[in-house]
């Protein structure tokens, strides 16, 4: 398997990396731990369009660039190095754009074009207080009433939720655990409410609770009929999990760079701490883990770009990369000594941010169980 980048991929990554460092990093620092206002979040996404970040994967038939997922993974990696928060907003726009084919024909001009132009922000809402790892426990209800569905319930942990102009909502249409779940497009004007959640990190992007209280949505907004939603969403998640892994490794690479810099500057026992064997070995381990995680993510993305199902490769890459990323950032804090836990040094923020990645898009435990099931055929859920 060839893991080298094509000349075109290398050029896109190099150009974008410089842009991210010069243009995005200062913004990220300005809004550290503070929600980026929606108009600024949109203008950032608009600026990122030139590189295809986020919606670049949208198919050309919808007006997208049709970028391959490996290039998208590389872009998200570079973006997460300077701002995992902004990278999450892009990731969600990407996820929304991967569902364009499910948007009913008559709604496409109202949603697809504005997302591609970074004029609207969407989100995908599956999780609830009672339905985390067990997605089939979704209880947010869509009840038929004439030409409409009336939606009642709550969603939790929804990325971009507070920013959202619309939601791709996983709702329960009947009591069949899997067959009862469908996907419906709900516009902000239909009347859902959102509240932002304050977290240990990644606070400059929105993670929200969403409330539906007799929200009336036309039946023609149905995107995936009951029974069709789960399979489609599982394929969608498998295609973005390696990218989530790469984003966490982006934070890890930034932390490793900081650790290398600090180890050369900080002197103890009359030499730079880089000259102490345990520090040097730690840096060596960090770099090795970073490479291992990247290679696994690239393998999964390569599988996707060859048009194959990547459930197992993606699950492996997601848990492995996000867990290694946490270890690497933890080591970077350790190398900084007490300075590492102060706001003066960026590793403190990286530590709080990276810790969130083993939860998103399916926890480490759930990914391992999926891999185990692929080996034994035995379902433990
Ligand atoms: C920052 C952030 C952004 C998110 N964005 C979105 C979003 O945009 N849209 C969306 O729908 N959701 C989103 N989520 C939700 C995310 O997908 C869930 O947090 C995740 O699926 C886990 O659910 P939970 O947090 O309820 O944990 P739980 O399912 O309650 O799990 C708690 C613990 O038990 C473990 N566990 C659960 N079941 C098993 C089992 N069978 N065997 C072994 N261990 C098990 C888990 O691994 C975990 O360690 C987001 C979450 C975060 C933190």
XYZ file of C-alpha atoms and ligand atoms in Angstrom:
434
model
C 0.000 0.000 0.000
C 1.377 3.384 -1.002
C 1.031 5.963 1.777
C 2.880 8.735 -0.018
C 0.990 11.844 -1.051
C 0.447 12.731 -4.674
C 2.083 15.923 -5.880
C -1.351 17.587 -5.837
C -2.152 16.431 -2.285
C 1.257 17.628 -1.074
C 0.733 21.028 -2.677
C -2.767 21.439 -1.170
C -1.505 20.421 2.271
C 1.551 22.696 2.173
C -0.434 25.705 0.995
C -3.176 25.102 3.525
C -0.772 24.476 6.374
C 0.786 27.944 5.858
C -2.655 29.529 5.613
C -3.840 27.818 8.807
C -0.754 28.934 10.720
C -0.990 32.558 9.539
C -4.750 33.144 9.370
C -6.538 30.598 11.586
C -4.138 30.305 14.522
C -4.479 33.954 15.626
C -8.288 33.635 15.531
C -8.151 30.389 17.482
C -6.017 32.062 20.135
C -8.375 35.027 20.340
C -11.422 32.814 20.950
C -9.779 30.189 23.159
C -12.464 28.796 25.526
C -15.053 31.242 24.184
C -17.725 30.413 21.594
C -16.831 31.946 18.228
C -19.855 34.062 17.223
C -21.847 32.521 14.380
C -21.109 35.263 11.822
C -17.377 34.826 12.414
C -17.683 31.022 12.341
C -19.391 31.340 8.962
C -16.819 33.755 7.590
C -14.024 31.361 8.665
C -15.793 28.487 6.895
C -16.186 30.732 3.833
C -12.447 31.445 3.805
C -11.721 27.727 4.147
C -13.788 26.943 1.037
C -10.910 27.934 -1.262
C -9.014 24.875 0.020
C -12.039 22.566 -0.011
C -11.920 22.168 3.779
C -15.202 20.661 5.011
C -17.657 20.687 2.132
C -14.944 19.947 -0.456
C -15.939 16.276 -0.317
C -19.428 17.106 -1.653
C -20.013 15.385 -4.970
C -19.546 17.449 -8.130
C -23.158 16.739 -9.168
C -24.227 18.918 -6.195
C -21.717 21.663 -6.987
C -18.991 20.330 -4.677
C -15.327 19.684 -5.477
C -15.552 15.903 -5.076
C -12.339 15.823 -3.001
C -11.151 12.397 -1.887
C -11.433 11.564 1.807
C -7.665 11.214 2.264
C -7.099 14.796 1.137
C -9.922 15.880 3.456
C -8.299 13.961 6.316
C -4.998 15.725 5.645
C -6.681 19.135 5.589
C -8.544 18.437 8.815
C -5.272 17.259 10.391
C -3.592 20.558 9.478
C -6.571 22.573 10.697
C -6.757 20.702 14.016
C -3.073 21.492 14.607
C -4.008 25.155 14.967
C -7.667 24.870 15.976
C -9.450 21.601 16.735
C -12.546 23.697 17.452
C -12.756 25.215 13.981
C -11.892 21.800 12.543
C -14.963 20.344 14.256
C -17.234 22.946 12.654
C -15.707 22.019 9.272
C -16.097 18.325 10.026
C -19.810 18.772 10.679
C -20.258 20.781 7.467
C -18.473 17.892 5.732
C -20.796 15.355 7.360
C -23.829 17.363 6.292
C -22.508 17.568 2.741
C -22.042 13.799 2.610
C -25.803 13.500 3.117
C -26.728 15.853 0.254
C -27.997 12.942 -1.828
C -30.663 12.309 0.855
C -32.009 15.886 0.760
C -35.349 15.880 -1.090
C -35.130 17.419 -4.570
C -37.411 20.390 -3.797
C -35.276 21.424 -0.780
C -31.864 21.230 -2.405
C -31.594 24.882 -3.447
C -32.504 25.994 0.083
C -29.905 23.865 1.851
C -27.206 22.453 -0.433
C -26.250 25.703 -2.169
C -26.072 27.747 1.073
C -23.967 25.059 2.789
C -21.572 24.964 -0.165
C -21.318 28.759 0.004
C -20.836 28.721 3.822
C -24.000 30.762 4.248
C -25.768 28.161 6.366
C -24.599 25.766 9.057
C -26.189 22.356 9.505
C -25.806 19.600 12.061
C -26.568 15.913 12.419
C -28.493 14.968 15.560
C -28.564 11.367 16.702
C -27.509 11.282 20.389
C -29.890 11.818 23.281
C -29.607 11.650 27.066
C -30.822 8.048 26.924
C -29.313 7.157 23.548
C -25.517 7.534 23.473
C -23.649 4.428 22.396
C -27.008 2.731 21.991
C -28.347 4.769 19.098
C -31.350 2.453 18.713
C -32.658 3.837 22.029
C -33.535 7.128 20.275
C -36.854 8.355 21.641
C -37.252 11.749 19.929
C -40.608 11.132 18.293
C -42.057 12.113 14.880
C -45.844 11.663 14.899
C -47.910 11.898 11.691
C -50.511 14.645 11.614
C -52.047 15.402 8.208
C -49.312 16.602 5.842
C -46.837 17.077 8.702
C -44.815 15.255 11.284
C -45.002 16.693 14.784
C -41.681 16.261 16.584
C -41.194 16.021 20.343
C -38.060 15.181 22.307
C -34.483 16.306 23.019
C -31.088 15.733 21.471
C -27.784 16.026 23.329
C -24.130 16.724 22.416
C -24.973 18.058 18.974
C -21.935 19.618 17.305
C -22.750 22.962 15.635
C -26.187 22.700 17.288
C -26.279 26.293 18.543
C -25.025 27.609 15.197
C -27.404 25.472 13.178
C -29.822 26.799 10.576
C -31.157 23.283 10.123
C -30.816 19.783 11.497
C -30.621 16.367 9.905
C -32.576 14.719 12.698
C -32.646 11.032 13.554
C -36.149 10.524 14.952
C -38.397 7.647 15.912
C -41.366 7.173 13.564
C -42.559 3.856 15.054
C -41.622 1.456 17.857
C -39.422 -0.909 15.823
C -35.953 -0.381 17.438
C -34.058 -0.014 14.128
C -36.848 -0.026 11.525
C -38.597 2.832 13.313
C -35.732 5.299 12.884
C -35.801 7.791 10.025
C -33.935 10.975 9.105
C -35.790 14.242 8.605
C -34.660 17.757 7.742
C -35.835 20.265 10.348
C -35.350 23.977 9.713
C -34.671 26.475 12.510
C -37.857 28.265 11.373
C -39.862 25.143 12.256
C -39.195 26.059 15.879
C -36.536 23.951 17.572
C -34.524 25.513 20.432
C -30.856 25.044 21.342
C -28.663 25.573 24.413
C -24.899 25.473 24.239
C -23.002 23.106 26.570
C -19.859 24.267 28.396
C -17.188 21.555 28.237
C -13.628 21.001 29.517
C -12.293 21.986 26.068
C -13.356 22.730 22.490
C -15.519 25.568 23.759
C -15.007 27.893 20.826
C -17.257 25.664 18.727
C -20.792 24.716 19.624
C -21.877 21.472 21.240
C -25.539 21.815 22.092
C -28.686 20.410 23.563
C -31.624 20.638 21.145
C -35.291 20.788 22.156
C -38.311 19.861 20.044
C -41.653 20.835 21.514
C -44.487 20.099 19.054
C -42.244 21.116 16.161
C -44.287 20.777 12.975
C -42.318 19.702 9.874
C -43.794 18.930 6.420
C -43.753 15.218 5.552
C -41.928 16.163 2.358
C -38.853 16.973 4.513
C -38.252 13.278 5.118
C -34.708 12.411 3.981
C -34.471 8.722 4.847
C -37.638 6.753 5.490
C -37.977 4.711 8.693
C -35.842 1.612 8.338
C -33.408 3.257 5.879
C -31.617 5.660 8.223
C -29.378 3.504 10.421
C -27.471 1.732 7.644
C -26.814 5.019 5.834
C -25.636 6.727 9.031
C -23.338 3.834 9.924
C -21.643 4.117 6.516
C -21.397 7.870 7.022
C -19.764 7.483 10.450
C -17.319 4.880 9.150
C -16.166 7.372 6.537
C -15.565 10.181 9.024
C -14.065 8.214 11.950
C -10.548 8.072 10.456
C -10.768 11.835 9.899
C -11.729 12.311 13.562
C -8.679 10.181 14.401
C -6.476 12.403 12.231
C -7.886 15.532 13.873
C -6.905 14.256 17.311
C -3.454 13.446 15.909
C -3.263 16.999 14.564
C -3.507 18.200 18.166
C -0.924 15.561 19.116
C 1.525 16.706 16.446
C 1.166 20.310 17.578
C 1.812 19.153 21.167
C 4.846 17.133 20.086
C 6.256 20.212 18.311
C 5.769 22.241 21.488
C 7.432 19.506 23.553
C 10.461 19.377 21.245
C 10.807 23.166 21.396
C 10.477 23.240 25.181
C 12.909 20.347 25.694
C 15.577 22.320 23.832
C 14.931 25.561 25.723
C 14.519 24.280 29.278
C 17.744 23.550 31.138
C 17.998 21.341 34.229
C 21.097 19.623 35.583
C 23.208 21.956 33.429
C 21.863 20.887 30.045
C 18.708 21.115 27.940
C 16.217 18.519 29.171
C 16.300 17.088 25.603
C 19.730 15.800 26.660
C 18.227 13.564 29.347
C 17.614 10.079 28.044
C 14.112 9.679 29.478
C 12.965 12.884 27.785
C 14.555 11.935 24.482
C 12.984 8.462 24.638
C 9.604 9.970 25.460
C 9.841 12.205 22.395
C 10.810 9.152 20.343
C 7.758 7.262 21.600
C 5.477 10.202 20.909
C 6.684 10.492 17.304
C 6.304 6.739 16.777
C 2.768 6.705 18.149
C 1.881 9.684 15.979
C 3.101 7.884 12.872
C 1.319 4.632 13.771
C -1.984 6.447 14.262
C -1.603 8.361 10.996
C -0.822 5.213 9.022
C -3.909 3.457 10.360
C -6.086 6.438 9.494
C -4.591 6.631 5.992
C -5.270 2.933 5.468
C -8.924 3.401 6.392
C -9.245 6.476 4.162
C -7.559 4.636 1.314
C -10.134 1.839 1.695
C -12.936 4.415 1.476
C -11.391 6.144 -1.539
C -11.266 2.781 -3.302
C -15.045 2.597 -2.836
C -14.990 -0.207 -0.267
C -16.719 -0.489 3.133
C -14.231 0.483 5.832
C -16.168 -0.278 9.038
C -13.407 -2.321 10.661
C -10.457 -0.253 9.418
C -12.257 2.938 10.474
C -13.149 1.590 13.925
C -9.527 0.478 14.470
C -8.130 3.798 13.266
C -10.572 5.852 15.341
C -9.960 4.273 18.733
C -6.242 3.774 18.195
C -5.539 7.278 16.904
C -7.640 9.122 19.493
C -6.227 7.131 22.422
C -2.642 7.562 21.177
C -3.288 11.260 20.654
C -4.316 11.568 24.321
C -1.141 9.763 25.394
C 1.052 11.981 23.222
C -0.494 15.207 24.525
C -0.255 13.912 28.095
C 3.470 13.299 27.547
C 3.856 16.778 26.067
C 2.376 18.260 29.263
C 4.737 16.108 31.338
C 7.752 17.372 29.400
C 6.680 20.929 30.191
C 6.784 20.232 33.938
C 4.582 22.573 35.985
C 4.564 25.068 33.122
C 2.504 22.549 31.157
C -0.550 23.073 33.315
C -0.577 26.863 32.974
C -2.511 28.921 30.445
C 0.832 30.389 29.279
C 1.665 27.224 27.367
C -0.535 25.854 24.553
C -0.224 22.214 25.698
C -2.671 22.963 28.537
C -5.423 23.715 26.016
C -4.399 20.805 23.789
C -4.682 18.445 26.773
C -8.242 19.587 27.505
C -9.214 19.407 23.840
C -7.758 16.059 22.848
C -9.436 14.274 25.753
C -12.815 14.754 24.106
C -11.986 12.837 20.927
C -12.273 9.264 22.301
C -16.014 9.982 22.818
C -17.074 11.626 19.595
C -18.467 9.530 16.736
C -18.483 6.400 18.901
C -16.401 5.692 21.995
C -13.177 3.698 22.168
C -15.025 0.803 23.824
C -17.674 0.665 21.099
C -15.034 0.714 18.336
C -13.167 -2.170 19.990
C -16.411 -4.131 20.290
C -17.099 -3.611 16.572
C -13.641 -4.908 15.713
C -14.142 -7.871 18.068
C -17.481 -8.662 16.437
C -15.801 -8.696 13.023
C -13.449 -11.418 14.318
C -15.951 -13.665 16.087
C -19.270 -12.821 14.477
C -20.645 -12.565 18.008
C -22.602 -9.393 18.776
C -21.988 -8.198 22.342
C -24.324 -5.213 22.179
C -17.819 17.033 21.778
C -18.865 16.041 21.347
C -19.516 16.218 20.144
C -20.538 15.337 19.749
N -21.212 15.578 18.576
C -22.301 14.825 18.273
C -23.109 15.145 17.128
O -22.822 16.081 16.386
N -24.207 14.392 16.893
C -24.557 13.350 17.693
O -25.574 12.713 17.423
N -23.799 13.003 18.788
C -22.682 13.721 19.082
N -21.909 13.405 20.184
C -22.312 12.298 21.048
C -21.379 11.109 20.973
O -21.591 10.410 19.786
C -21.668 10.271 22.235
O -21.098 10.973 23.333
C -21.111 8.894 22.154
O -21.798 8.130 21.204
C -21.197 8.162 23.518
O -22.418 8.301 24.122
P -22.488 8.754 25.663
O -21.640 9.952 25.808
O -23.930 8.862 26.022
O -21.819 7.599 26.481
P -22.505 6.226 26.952
O -23.059 5.501 25.786
O -23.384 6.512 28.101
O -21.237 5.442 27.459
C -20.625 5.664 28.743
C -19.427 4.740 28.832
O -19.870 3.370 28.752
C -19.238 2.727 27.669
N -20.183 1.773 27.065
C -21.431 2.025 26.585
N -21.977 0.905 26.085
C -21.060 -0.067 26.243
C -21.011 -1.441 25.909
N -22.011 -2.055 25.277
N -19.904 -2.139 26.241
C -18.839 -1.536 26.831
N -18.818 -0.230 27.160
C -19.906 0.490 26.869
C -18.819 3.831 26.705
O -17.759 3.426 25.883
C -18.444 4.938 27.691
O -17.147 4.743 28.145
C -20.869 14.235 20.566
C -20.167 14.030 21.779
C -19.174 14.912 22.163
C -18.455 14.671 23.468
